Amino acid sequence: MLAELTHACPLRCPYCSNPTELAARSSELSTAEWERILGEAAALGVVHAHLSGGEPLLRRDLARIVAAADREGVYTQLVTSGVGLTERRLGELAAAGLRSVQLSVQAATQGESDGIAGVRAFARKERAAAVVTASGLPLGLNVVLHRANLDAVGEIIELGLAWGVERIELANTQFYGWGLLNRAALLPTREQLARAEAIVQKYREKTDVELIWVIPDYFDGVPKPCMGGWGAISITVAPDGRVLPCPAAYDLPLDVPNARDRSLRWIWEHSPAFNAYRGTAWMPEPCASCPRKELDFGGCRCQAYALTGDAARTDPACGLSPDHHLIKGLAGGGAWTFREAAPPVRGA
Amino acid sequence: MTRPPTGEAESPAGGVAWQPALARSALLRRDPVRQADLLIVPERIVVLNEEAAAIVALCDGERTVAGIVAGVLARFPGGTEADVVEFLDRIRAEGWLR
């Protein structure tokens, strides 16, 4: 389960995975609502919760949310920018049962990282990493890769090794929401990707640190098996209680259920949104007769919708899609648009 | 992995005096929904069979490898010492035991 506790964030990364329409702070779920939702999640079979945002540390009740998850036997990982992660705050969270921390960085150096984040945060990230490793909790690094930082992937890995992380997730930008808005500025060249992948491979041979390479589906002609299938293994709860099969699905034309109105079990089992693209019966050709349909599940519904206006089409990232021309041969370059740091005030 | 195991000087992980314990990032739990034993780690959930779960449950930081082998074979007479040791080494290599 991905729990987006708030969409507010001190960072303004132009590929932010939050929706372009951020949930207002005044609409956020209360502590008691999160406690109830985590209980429902555990009963449904959720064993893993990524406490994410925005910046989850902006929720002053974060330790109570962690404690609620822990009581239900749900394993929690904090997904953070590091801003606000002091020794005292981490101590509180660890005491409440937090198991693991995933820290984002934007690039390998202060200047580049802050340039992408749109705010000075690198020094605070470095301190946050030190606080986590000193606490003994496992630390993972998460870096979104794109045109402006792919060439420094070796330096990024070195940074992670120097900070004492156990895992580095090198996630090539996925193009929906903010990422799609900034696609031209973020889109790497095929050569950049090939060089970066070779460097990652080289590091895999010389370090124990786990290096996860999230594939850039625009280039391979093979769609990603998005979320392991729609409504198959993952559930996202938004700051305002909306529940989605995937954090990129905010914009799909779905009747989005809300945990304020319905139980997670009903939402998972019966809501039209979770059943819309479940299984393989919804698939059009070429997916319906494709031998890979149980492997990649037709690719990403959000990408199909963003690029074709129809979420039920084959993902255009697939080389067999009739819409593949939409992404083939796209050239990158240009300036980017930062996301807003704070969600708008409701009614404004 | 990146952090030395506690008491490394006396019982290096993988050595004869090693007293395996779950890494702080790993949680063993019975999942009533799936009716299965799960080992939960930061980005993964590993479904354990009965014997594997019994091995992990004995990794309490006090028992030695020999103690764990004895405990497991008492419950699963069909198993072998080599299997248990190999499994312990494998999950240590994943960073889930210290």
CSV table of C-alpha atoms in Angstrom, one decimal:
chain,number,residue,atom,x,y,z
A,1,MET,CA,0.0,0.0,0.0
A,2,LEU,CA,1.1,3.5,-0.8
A,3,ALA,CA,-0.1,6.0,1.7
A,4,GLU,CA,0.2,9.5,0.4
A,5,LEU,CA,-0.2,11.3,3.7
A,6,THR,CA,0.0,14.8,2.2
A,7,HIS,CA,0.7,16.4,-1.1
A,8,ALA,CA,2.5,19.3,0.5
A,9,CYS,CA,6.2,19.2,0.0
A,10,PRO,CA,9.2,21.5,0.4
A,11,LEU,CA,10.6,20.3,-2.9
A,12,ARG,CA,9.3,21.3,-6.3
A,13,CYS,CA,10.7,18.5,-8.6
A,14,PRO,CA,9.4,18.8,-12.1
A,15,TYR,CA,8.7,15.1,-12.4
A,16,CYS,CA,6.8,14.8,-9.1
A,17,SER,CA,4.6,11.7,-8.9
A,18,ASN,CA,1.8,13.6,-7.3
A,19,PRO,CA,-1.1,14.6,-9.5
A,20,THR,CA,-0.9,18.0,-11.2
A,21,GLU,CA,-4.0,18.9,-9.1
A,22,LEU,CA,-2.7,18.5,-5.6
A,23,ALA,CA,-5.0,17.6,-2.7
A,24,ALA,CA,-5.5,20.6,-0.4
A,25,ARG,CA,-4.2,20.4,3.1
A,26,SER,CA,-7.6,21.2,4.5
A,27,SER,CA,-9.0,18.0,2.8
A,28,GLU,CA,-6.5,15.7,4.4
A,29,LEU,CA,-7.5,12.6,6.4
A,30,SER,CA,-7.4,12.9,10.1
A,31,THR,CA,-5.2,10.8,12.4
A,32,ALA,CA,-8.3,8.7,13.4
A,33,GLU,CA,-9.2,8.2,9.7
A,34,TRP,CA,-5.7,6.9,8.9
A,35,GLU,CA,-5.8,4.6,11.9
A,36,ARG,CA,-9.1,3.1,10.7
A,37,ILE,CA,-7.8,2.8,7.1
A,38,LEU,CA,-4.6,1.0,8.3
A,39,GLY,CA,-6.7,-1.4,10.2
A,40,GLU,CA,-8.9,-2.1,7.2
A,41,ALA,CA,-5.8,-2.4,5.1
A,42,ALA,CA,-4.3,-5.0,7.4
A,43,ALA,CA,-7.6,-7.0,7.4
A,44,LEU,CA,-7.5,-6.9,3.6
A,45,GLY,CA,-4.0,-8.4,3.5
A,46,VAL,CA,-1.8,-5.3,3.2
A,47,VAL,CA,1.5,-6.1,4.9
A,48,HIS,CA,3.7,-3.2,3.6
A,49,ALA,CA,2.9,0.5,3.8
A,50,HIS,CA,5.0,3.2,2.1
A,51,LEU,CA,4.4,6.3,4.1
A,52,SER,CA,4.9,8.9,1.4
A,53,GLY,CA,3.7,12.3,0.2
A,54,GLY,CA,4.5,15.0,-0.7
A,55,GLU,CA,6.6,15.1,2.4
A,56,PRO,CA,5.1,12.8,5.1
A,57,LEU,CA,7.1,14.6,7.8
A,58,LEU,CA,4.8,17.6,7.3
A,59,ARG,CA,2.2,15.5,9.1
A,60,ARG,CA,2.7,16.2,12.8
A,61,ASP,CA,0.8,13.0,13.7
A,62,LEU,CA,3.2,10.8,11.6
A,63,ALA,CA,4.4,8.8,14.6
A,64,ARG,CA,0.8,8.0,15.5
A,65,ILE,CA,0.2,6.8,12.0
A,66,VAL,CA,3.3,4.6,12.1
A,67,ALA,CA,2.2,3.2,15.5
A,68,ALA,CA,-1.2,2.4,14.1
A,69,ALA,CA,0.4,0.5,11.2
A,70,ASP,CA,2.7,-1.3,13.6
A,71,ARG,CA,-0.1,-2.4,15.9
A,72,GLU,CA,-1.8,-3.9,12.8
A,73,GLY,CA,1.3,-5.8,11.8
A,74,VAL,CA,1.8,-3.6,8.8
A,75,TYR,CA,5.5,-2.9,7.9
A,76,THR,CA,6.2,0.8,7.4
A,77,GLN,CA,8.8,2.5,5.2
A,78,LEU,CA,9.1,6.3,5.3
A,79,VAL,CA,9.5,7.8,1.8
A,80,THR,CA,11.0,11.3,2.4
A,81,SER,CA,12.8,14.2,1.0
A,82,GLY,CA,14.8,14.3,4.2
A,83,VAL,CA,13.7,17.8,5.0
A,84,GLY,CA,12.7,17.8,8.6
A,85,LEU,CA,14.2,14.4,9.5
A,86,THR,CA,16.0,15.3,12.7
A,87,GLU,CA,17.4,12.8,15.1
A,88,ARG,CA,14.6,13.5,17.5
A,89,ARG,CA,11.9,13.0,14.9
A,90,LEU,CA,13.4,9.8,13.6
A,91,GLY,CA,13.7,8.6,17.2
A,92,GLU,CA,10.0,9.1,17.6
A,93,LEU,CA,9.2,7.3,14.4
A,94,ALA,CA,11.6,4.4,15.2
A,95,ALA,CA,10.0,4.0,18.7
A,96,ALA,CA,6.6,3.9,17.0
A,97,GLY,CA,7.7,1.0,14.9
A,98,LEU,CA,9.2,2.5,11.7
A,99,ARG,CA,11.2,-0.2,9.9
A,100,SER,CA,13.0,1.5,7.0
A,101,VAL,CA,13.7,4.9,5.3
A,102,GLN,CA,13.8,5.7,1.6
A,103,LEU,CA,15.4,9.1,1.0
A,104,SER,CA,15.2,11.0,-2.3
A,105,VAL,CA,18.1,12.9,-3.9
A,106,GLN,CA,17.8,14.7,-7.2
A,107,ALA,CA,21.5,14.5,-8.3
A,108,ALA,CA,25.0,13.8,-7.0
A,109,THR,CA,26.0,17.3,-6.1
A,110,GLN,CA,24.5,20.1,-4.0
A,111,GLY,CA,24.2,22.5,-6.9
A,112,GLU,CA,22.6,20.0,-9.4
A,113,SER,CA,20.3,18.4,-6.8
A,114,ASP,CA,19.0,21.8,-5.5
A,115,GLY,CA,18.6,22.9,-9.1
A,116,ILE,CA,16.2,20.0,-9.9
A,117,ALA,CA,14.4,20.2,-6.5
A,118,GLY,CA,13.8,23.9,-7.1
A,119,VAL,CA,14.9,24.6,-3.5
A,120,ARG,CA,18.0,24.2,-1.3
A,121,ALA,CA,17.6,20.9,0.3
A,122,PHE,CA,20.7,18.8,-0.4
A,123,ALA,CA,22.6,19.7,2.8
A,124,ARG,CA,19.5,18.7,4.8
A,125,LYS,CA,19.3,15.4,2.9
A,126,GLU,CA,22.9,14.7,3.7
A,127,ARG,CA,22.2,15.3,7.4
A,128,ALA,CA,19.1,13.1,7.2
A,129,ALA,CA,21.1,10.3,5.7
A,130,ALA,CA,23.6,10.5,8.6
A,131,VAL,CA,20.7,10.5,11.2
A,132,VAL,CA,19.2,7.4,9.6
A,133,THR,CA,22.4,5.4,9.4
A,134,ALA,CA,23.4,6.4,12.9
A,135,SER,CA,20.0,5.1,14.1
A,136,GLY,CA,20.6,1.6,12.6
A,137,LEU,CA,17.5,1.7,10.4
A,138,PRO,CA,18.1,0.6,6.9
A,139,LEU,CA,18.4,3.5,4.4
A,140,GLY,CA,17.6,3.4,0.7
A,141,LEU,CA,18.2,6.1,-1.8
A,142,ASN,CA,15.7,7.0,-4.5
A,143,VAL,CA,16.8,9.0,-7.5
A,144,VAL,CA,14.6,9.9,-10.5
A,145,LEU,CA,16.7,9.8,-13.6
A,146,HIS,CA,16.4,12.0,-16.7
A,147,ARG,CA,18.2,14.0,-19.3
A,148,ALA,CA,19.9,16.3,-16.7
A,149,ASN,CA,21.3,13.7,-14.3
A,150,LEU,CA,21.7,10.4,-16.2
A,151,ASP,CA,25.2,11.2,-17.2
A,152,ALA,CA,26.1,11.4,-13.5
A,153,VAL,CA,24.7,8.0,-12.5
A,154,GLY,CA,28.1,6.8,-11.4
A,155,GLU,CA,28.5,9.8,-9.1
A,156,ILE,CA,25.0,9.2,-7.8
A,157,ILE,CA,25.8,5.6,-6.9
A,158,GLU,CA,29.1,6.8,-5.3
A,159,LEU,CA,27.1,9.3,-3.2
A,160,GLY,CA,24.8,6.5,-2.0
A,161,LEU,CA,27.8,4.3,-1.1
A,162,ALA,CA,29.4,7.2,0.8
A,163,TRP,CA,26.2,7.8,2.7
A,164,GLY,CA,26.0,4.2,3.8
A,165,VAL,CA,22.8,3.2,2.0
A,166,GLU,CA,21.7,-0.4,1.5
A,167,ARG,CA,19.8,0.1,-1.7
A,168,ILE,CA,19.7,2.6,-4.5
A,169,GLU,CA,16.6,2.9,-6.7
A,170,LEU,CA,17.5,4.4,-10.0
A,171,ALA,CA,14.1,5.2,-11.4
A,172,ASN,CA,13.9,6.5,-15.0
A,173,THR,CA,11.3,9.2,-15.2
A,174,GLN,CA,7.8,7.9,-15.9
A,175,PHE,CA,5.9,10.4,-18.1
A,176,TYR,CA,2.5,11.2,-16.6
A,177,GLY,CA,1.3,14.1,-14.6
A,178,TRP,CA,4.2,16.5,-13.9
A,179,GLY,CA,6.6,14.3,-15.8
A,180,LEU,CA,4.5,14.5,-18.9
A,181,LEU,CA,4.2,18.2,-18.6
A,182,ASN,CA,8.0,18.4,-18.5
A,183,ARG,CA,8.6,15.5,-20.9
A,184,ALA,CA,10.7,17.5,-23.4
A,185,ALA,CA,13.1,18.8,-20.7
A,186,LEU,CA,13.3,15.4,-19.0
A,187,LEU,CA,13.5,13.0,-22.0
A,188,PRO,CA,17.0,11.5,-22.3
A,189,THR,CA,18.7,10.3,-25.4
A,190,ARG,CA,19.0,6.6,-26.2
A,191,GLU,CA,22.8,7.0,-25.9
A,192,GLN,CA,22.6,8.5,-22.4
A,193,LEU,CA,20.5,5.6,-21.3
A,194,ALA,CA,22.8,3.0,-22.7
A,195,ARG,CA,25.9,4.6,-21.1
A,196,ALA,CA,24.1,4.9,-17.7
A,197,GLU,CA,22.9,1.3,-17.8
A,198,ALA,CA,26.4,0.1,-18.5
A,199,ILE,CA,27.7,2.1,-15.6
A,200,VAL,CA,25.0,0.6,-13.3
A,201,GLN,CA,26.0,-2.9,-14.5
A,202,LYS,CA,29.7,-2.2,-13.7
A,203,TYR,CA,28.8,-1.1,-10.2
A,204,ARG,CA,26.6,-4.3,-9.7
A,205,GLU,CA,29.8,-6.3,-10.1
A,206,LYS,CA,31.7,-4.4,-7.4
A,207,THR,CA,29.2,-3.5,-4.7
A,208,ASP,CA,26.8,-5.4,-2.4
A,209,VAL,CA,24.5,-2.5,-2.3
A,210,GLU,CA,21.3,-3.4,-4.2
A,211,LEU,CA,21.0,-1.3,-7.4
A,212,ILE,CA,17.5,-1.2,-8.8
A,213,TRP,CA,17.1,0.1,-12.3
A,214,VAL,CA,13.5,1.1,-13.2
A,215,ILE,CA,13.3,0.7,-16.9
A,216,PRO,CA,12.6,3.6,-19.3
A,217,ASP,CA,9.7,2.2,-21.2
A,218,TYR,CA,9.8,4.8,-23.9
A,219,PHE,CA,12.9,3.3,-25.3
A,220,ASP,CA,12.6,-0.5,-25.1
A,221,GLY,CA,9.4,-1.0,-27.1
A,222,VAL,CA,8.2,-3.2,-24.3
A,223,PRO,CA,5.7,-1.8,-21.8
A,224,LYS,CA,6.2,-2.1,-18.1
A,225,PRO,CA,4.1,-4.5,-16.2
A,226,CYS,CA,2.4,-1.6,-14.4
A,227,MET,CA,1.7,-2.2,-10.7
A,228,GLY,CA,1.9,-5.9,-11.3
A,229,GLY,CA,-1.5,-5.6,-12.9
A,230,TRP,CA,-4.4,-3.3,-12.2
A,231,GLY,CA,-5.9,-3.9,-8.8
A,232,ALA,CA,-3.7,-6.9,-8.4
A,233,ILE,CA,-1.1,-6.3,-5.7
A,234,SER,CA,-1.1,-2.6,-4.9
A,235,ILE,CA,-3.4,0.1,-3.5
A,236,THR,CA,-2.8,3.8,-3.2
A,237,VAL,CA,-4.6,6.0,-0.6
A,238,ALA,CA,-4.5,9.8,-1.4
A,239,PRO,CA,-4.3,12.5,1.3
A,240,ASP,CA,-8.0,13.2,1.0
A,241,GLY,CA,-9.1,9.5,1.2
A,242,ARG,CA,-9.4,8.8,-2.5
A,243,VAL,CA,-8.3,5.2,-3.2
A,244,LEU,CA,-6.6,4.3,-6.5
A,245,PRO,CA,-4.9,1.2,-8.0
A,246,CYS,CA,-1.9,3.4,-8.8
A,247,PRO,CA,-0.6,6.8,-7.8
A,248,ALA,CA,-0.6,8.0,-11.4
A,249,ALA,CA,-4.3,7.2,-11.9
A,250,TYR,CA,-5.8,10.4,-10.5
A,251,ASP,CA,-6.6,11.8,-13.9
A,252,LEU,CA,-8.2,8.7,-15.4
A,253,PRO,CA,-12.0,9.0,-16.0
A,254,LEU,CA,-12.9,6.7,-13.1
A,255,ASP,CA,-15.5,6.9,-10.5
A,256,VAL,CA,-12.8,7.2,-7.8
A,257,PRO,CA,-13.9,5.6,-4.5
A,258,ASN,CA,-13.1,7.3,-1.2
A,259,ALA,CA,-12.1,5.5,2.0
A,260,ARG,CA,-14.2,8.1,3.9
A,261,ASP,CA,-17.3,6.6,2.3
A,262,ARG,CA,-16.5,2.9,1.8
A,263,SER,CA,-14.3,0.2,3.4
A,264,LEU,CA,-11.1,-0.6,1.7
A,265,ARG,CA,-12.4,-4.1,1.3
A,266,TRP,CA,-15.4,-2.9,-0.7
A,267,ILE,CA,-13.2,-0.6,-2.7
A,268,TRP,CA,-10.7,-3.4,-3.5
A,269,GLU,CA,-13.3,-6.1,-4.3
A,270,HIS,CA,-16.3,-4.3,-5.7
A,271,SER,CA,-15.5,-0.7,-6.8
A,272,PRO,CA,-15.9,-0.1,-10.5
A,273,ALA,CA,-12.5,1.7,-10.4
A,274,PHE,CA,-10.6,-1.3,-9.2
A,275,ASN,CA,-12.4,-3.7,-11.5
A,276,ALA,CA,-12.1,-1.5,-14.6
A,277,TYR,CA,-8.9,-3.0,-16.0
A,278,ARG,CA,-8.5,-6.0,-13.7
A,279,GLY,CA,-7.5,-9.3,-15.4
A,280,THR,CA,-7.4,-9.6,-19.1
A,281,ALA,CA,-11.1,-9.5,-20.3
A,282,TRP,CA,-11.0,-5.7,-20.9
A,283,MET,CA,-8.0,-5.9,-23.3
A,284,PRO,CA,-8.3,-4.8,-26.9
A,285,GLU,CA,-6.0,-6.2,-29.6
A,286,PRO,CA,-3.1,-6.5,-29.9
A,287,CYS,CA,-3.1,-7.3,-26.2
A,288,ALA,CA,-6.0,-9.8,-26.2
A,289,SER,CA,-4.1,-12.3,-28.3
A,290,CYS,CA,-0.6,-11.5,-27.1
A,291,PRO,CA,1.4,-14.2,-25.4
A,292,ARG,CA,2.8,-11.5,-23.0
A,293,LYS,CA,-0.6,-10.4,-21.8
A,294,GLU,CA,-0.1,-12.1,-18.4
A,295,LEU,CA,3.4,-10.7,-18.1
A,296,ASP,CA,2.9,-7.0,-18.8
A,297,PHE,CA,-0.9,-6.7,-18.4
A,298,GLY,CA,-1.2,-4.4,-21.4
A,299,GLY,CA,1.3,-1.9,-19.9
A,300,CYS,CA,0.2,1.2,-18.1
A,301,ARG,CA,-3.4,2.4,-18.2
A,302,CYS,CA,-2.4,5.9,-17.1
A,303,GLN,CA,0.0,6.2,-20.0
A,304,ALA,CA,-2.5,4.9,-22.5
A,305,TYR,CA,-5.0,7.5,-21.3
A,306,ALA,CA,-2.5,10.4,-21.1
A,307,LEU,CA,-1.3,9.8,-24.7
A,308,THR,CA,-4.4,8.5,-26.5
A,309,GLY,CA,-7.3,9.7,-24.4
A,310,ASP,CA,-8.5,6.1,-24.0
A,311,ALA,CA,-7.3,4.2,-20.9
A,312,ALA,CA,-8.4,0.8,-22.4
A,313,ARG,CA,-6.0,1.0,-25.3
A,314,THR,CA,-2.7,-0.9,-25.5
A,315,ASP,CA,0.1,1.1,-23.8
A,316,PRO,CA,1.7,3.2,-26.6
A,317,ALA,CA,5.1,2.2,-25.1
A,318,CYS,CA,4.6,-1.2,-26.6
A,319,GLY,CA,6.2,-1.7,-30.0
A,320,LEU,CA,3.0,-3.6,-31.1
A,321,SER,CA,0.6,-0.7,-30.1
A,322,PRO,CA,-1.0,1.1,-33.1
A,323,ASP,CA,-0.2,4.2,-31.1
A,324,HIS,CA,3.5,3.5,-30.7
A,325,HIS,CA,4.3,6.4,-33.2
A,326,LEU,CA,3.2,8.8,-30.4
A,327,ILE,CA,6.4,8.2,-28.5
A,328,LYS,CA,8.8,6.8,-31.1
A,329,GLY,CA,11.5,9.3,-32.1
A,330,LEU,CA,10.5,12.0,-29.7
A,331,ALA,CA,13.3,14.4,-29.1
A,332,GLY,CA,14.1,16.0,-25.8
A,333,GLY,CA,15.4,19.3,-24.7
A,334,GLY,CA,14.1,22.6,-23.3
A,335,ALA,CA,13.2,24.2,-20.0
A,336,TRP,CA,11.0,22.7,-17.2
A,337,THR,CA,8.1,23.7,-15.1
A,338,PHE,CA,8.4,23.2,-11.3
A,339,ARG,CA,5.4,21.9,-9.4
A,340,GLU,CA,3.9,24.1,-6.7
A,341,ALA,CA,5.4,23.5,-3.3
A,342,ALA,CA,2.1,23.7,-1.5
A,343,PRO,CA,-1.3,22.5,-2.6
A,344,PRO,CA,-3.8,25.3,-3.3
A,345,VAL,CA,-6.0,26.5,-0.5
A,346,ARG,CA,-9.4,25.0,-1.0
A,347,GLY,CA,-11.8,27.4,-2.8
A,348,ALA,CA,-8.9,29.6,-4.0
B,1,MET,CA,25.7,-5.8,3.9
B,2,THR,CA,27.0,-2.3,4.6
B,3,ARG,CA,26.7,-2.4,8.3
B,4,PRO,CA,28.9,-4.7,10.4
B,5,PRO,CA,26.7,-7.2,12.4
B,6,THR,CA,26.7,-6.7,16.2
B,7,GLY,CA,29.3,-8.6,18.0
B,8,GLU,CA,31.3,-9.1,14.8
B,9,ALA,CA,34.5,-9.7,16.6
B,10,GLU,CA,33.3,-12.8,18.3
B,11,SER,CA,30.7,-14.2,15.9
B,12,PRO,CA,31.2,-13.0,12.4
B,13,ALA,CA,28.1,-13.5,10.3
B,14,GLY,CA,28.4,-16.8,8.5
B,15,GLY,CA,31.2,-18.1,10.8
B,16,VAL,CA,31.0,-21.0,13.2
B,17,ALA,CA,30.1,-18.9,16.2
B,18,TRP,CA,27.5,-16.9,14.3
B,19,GLN,CA,24.2,-16.4,16.1
B,20,PRO,CA,21.9,-15.4,13.3
B,21,ALA,CA,19.3,-12.7,14.0
B,22,LEU,CA,16.9,-11.0,11.7
B,23,ALA,CA,18.2,-7.6,10.3
B,24,ARG,CA,16.4,-4.6,11.8
B,25,SER,CA,14.7,-4.1,8.4
B,26,ALA,CA,13.2,-7.5,8.3
B,27,LEU,CA,10.0,-8.7,9.9
B,28,LEU,CA,8.8,-12.3,10.2
B,29,ARG,CA,5.0,-12.5,10.5
B,30,ARG,CA,2.2,-14.9,10.1
B,31,ASP,CA,-0.3,-13.5,7.6
B,32,PRO,CA,-3.8,-14.7,8.5
B,33,VAL,CA,-5.2,-13.4,5.2
B,34,ARG,CA,-2.9,-15.5,3.1
B,35,GLN,CA,-2.5,-18.2,5.6
B,36,ALA,CA,1.2,-18.0,5.1
B,37,ASP,CA,4.4,-17.0,6.8
B,38,LEU,CA,5.9,-13.8,5.4
B,39,LEU,CA,9.4,-12.3,5.6
B,40,ILE,CA,8.8,-8.6,5.0
B,41,VAL,CA,11.8,-6.4,3.9
B,42,PRO,CA,11.9,-2.8,2.6
B,43,GLU,CA,10.9,-3.4,-1.0
B,44,ARG,CA,9.8,-7.0,-1.0
B,45,ILE,CA,7.6,-9.6,0.6
B,46,VAL,CA,8.9,-13.2,0.7
B,47,VAL,CA,6.4,-16.0,1.2
B,48,LEU,CA,8.1,-18.7,3.3
B,49,ASN,CA,7.2,-22.4,3.3
B,50,GLU,CA,6.8,-24.0,6.7
B,51,GLU,CA,10.4,-25.2,7.0
B,52,ALA,CA,11.8,-21.8,5.9
B,53,ALA,CA,9.6,-20.0,8.4
B,54,ALA,CA,10.7,-22.4,11.2
B,55,ILE,CA,14.4,-21.6,10.4
B,56,VAL,CA,13.9,-17.9,10.4
B,57,ALA,CA,11.9,-18.0,13.6
B,58,LEU,CA,14.9,-19.7,15.3
B,59,CYS,CA,17.2,-16.8,14.3
B,60,ASP,CA,16.9,-15.1,17.6
B,61,GLY,CA,20.4,-13.8,18.0
B,62,GLU,CA,21.2,-16.4,20.7
B,63,ARG,CA,21.1,-19.8,19.0
B,64,THR,CA,24.1,-20.7,16.9
B,65,VAL,CA,23.8,-22.2,13.5
B,66,ALA,CA,24.2,-25.7,15.0
B,67,GLY,CA,21.4,-24.9,17.4
B,68,ILE,CA,19.1,-23.8,14.6
B,69,VAL,CA,19.9,-26.9,12.6
B,70,ALA,CA,19.1,-29.1,15.6
B,71,GLY,CA,15.9,-27.3,16.2
B,72,VAL,CA,14.8,-27.5,12.6
B,73,LEU,CA,15.7,-31.1,12.1
B,74,ALA,CA,13.8,-32.0,15.2
B,75,ARG,CA,10.6,-30.6,13.6
B,76,PHE,CA,11.4,-31.6,10.0
B,77,PRO,CA,13.3,-34.9,10.1
B,78,GLY,CA,13.3,-35.1,6.3
B,79,GLY,CA,15.6,-32.0,6.1
B,80,THR,CA,19.4,-32.0,6.0
B,81,GLU,CA,21.9,-29.8,7.8
B,82,ALA,CA,23.3,-28.7,4.4
B,83,ASP,CA,19.9,-27.3,3.4
B,84,VAL,CA,19.5,-25.3,6.5
B,85,VAL,CA,23.0,-23.8,6.4
B,86,GLU,CA,22.6,-23.0,2.7
B,87,PHE,CA,19.3,-21.3,3.4
B,88,LEU,CA,20.8,-19.2,6.2
B,89,ASP,CA,23.7,-18.2,4.0
B,90,ARG,CA,21.3,-17.2,1.2
B,91,ILE,CA,19.1,-14.9,3.3
B,92,ARG,CA,22.2,-13.5,4.9
B,93,ALA,CA,23.5,-12.6,1.5
B,94,GLU,CA,20.3,-10.8,0.8
B,95,GLY,CA,20.9,-8.7,3.9
B,96,TRP,CA,18.0,-10.1,5.9
B,97,LEU,CA,20.1,-11.7,8.6
B,98,ARG,CA,22.9,-10.4,10.6
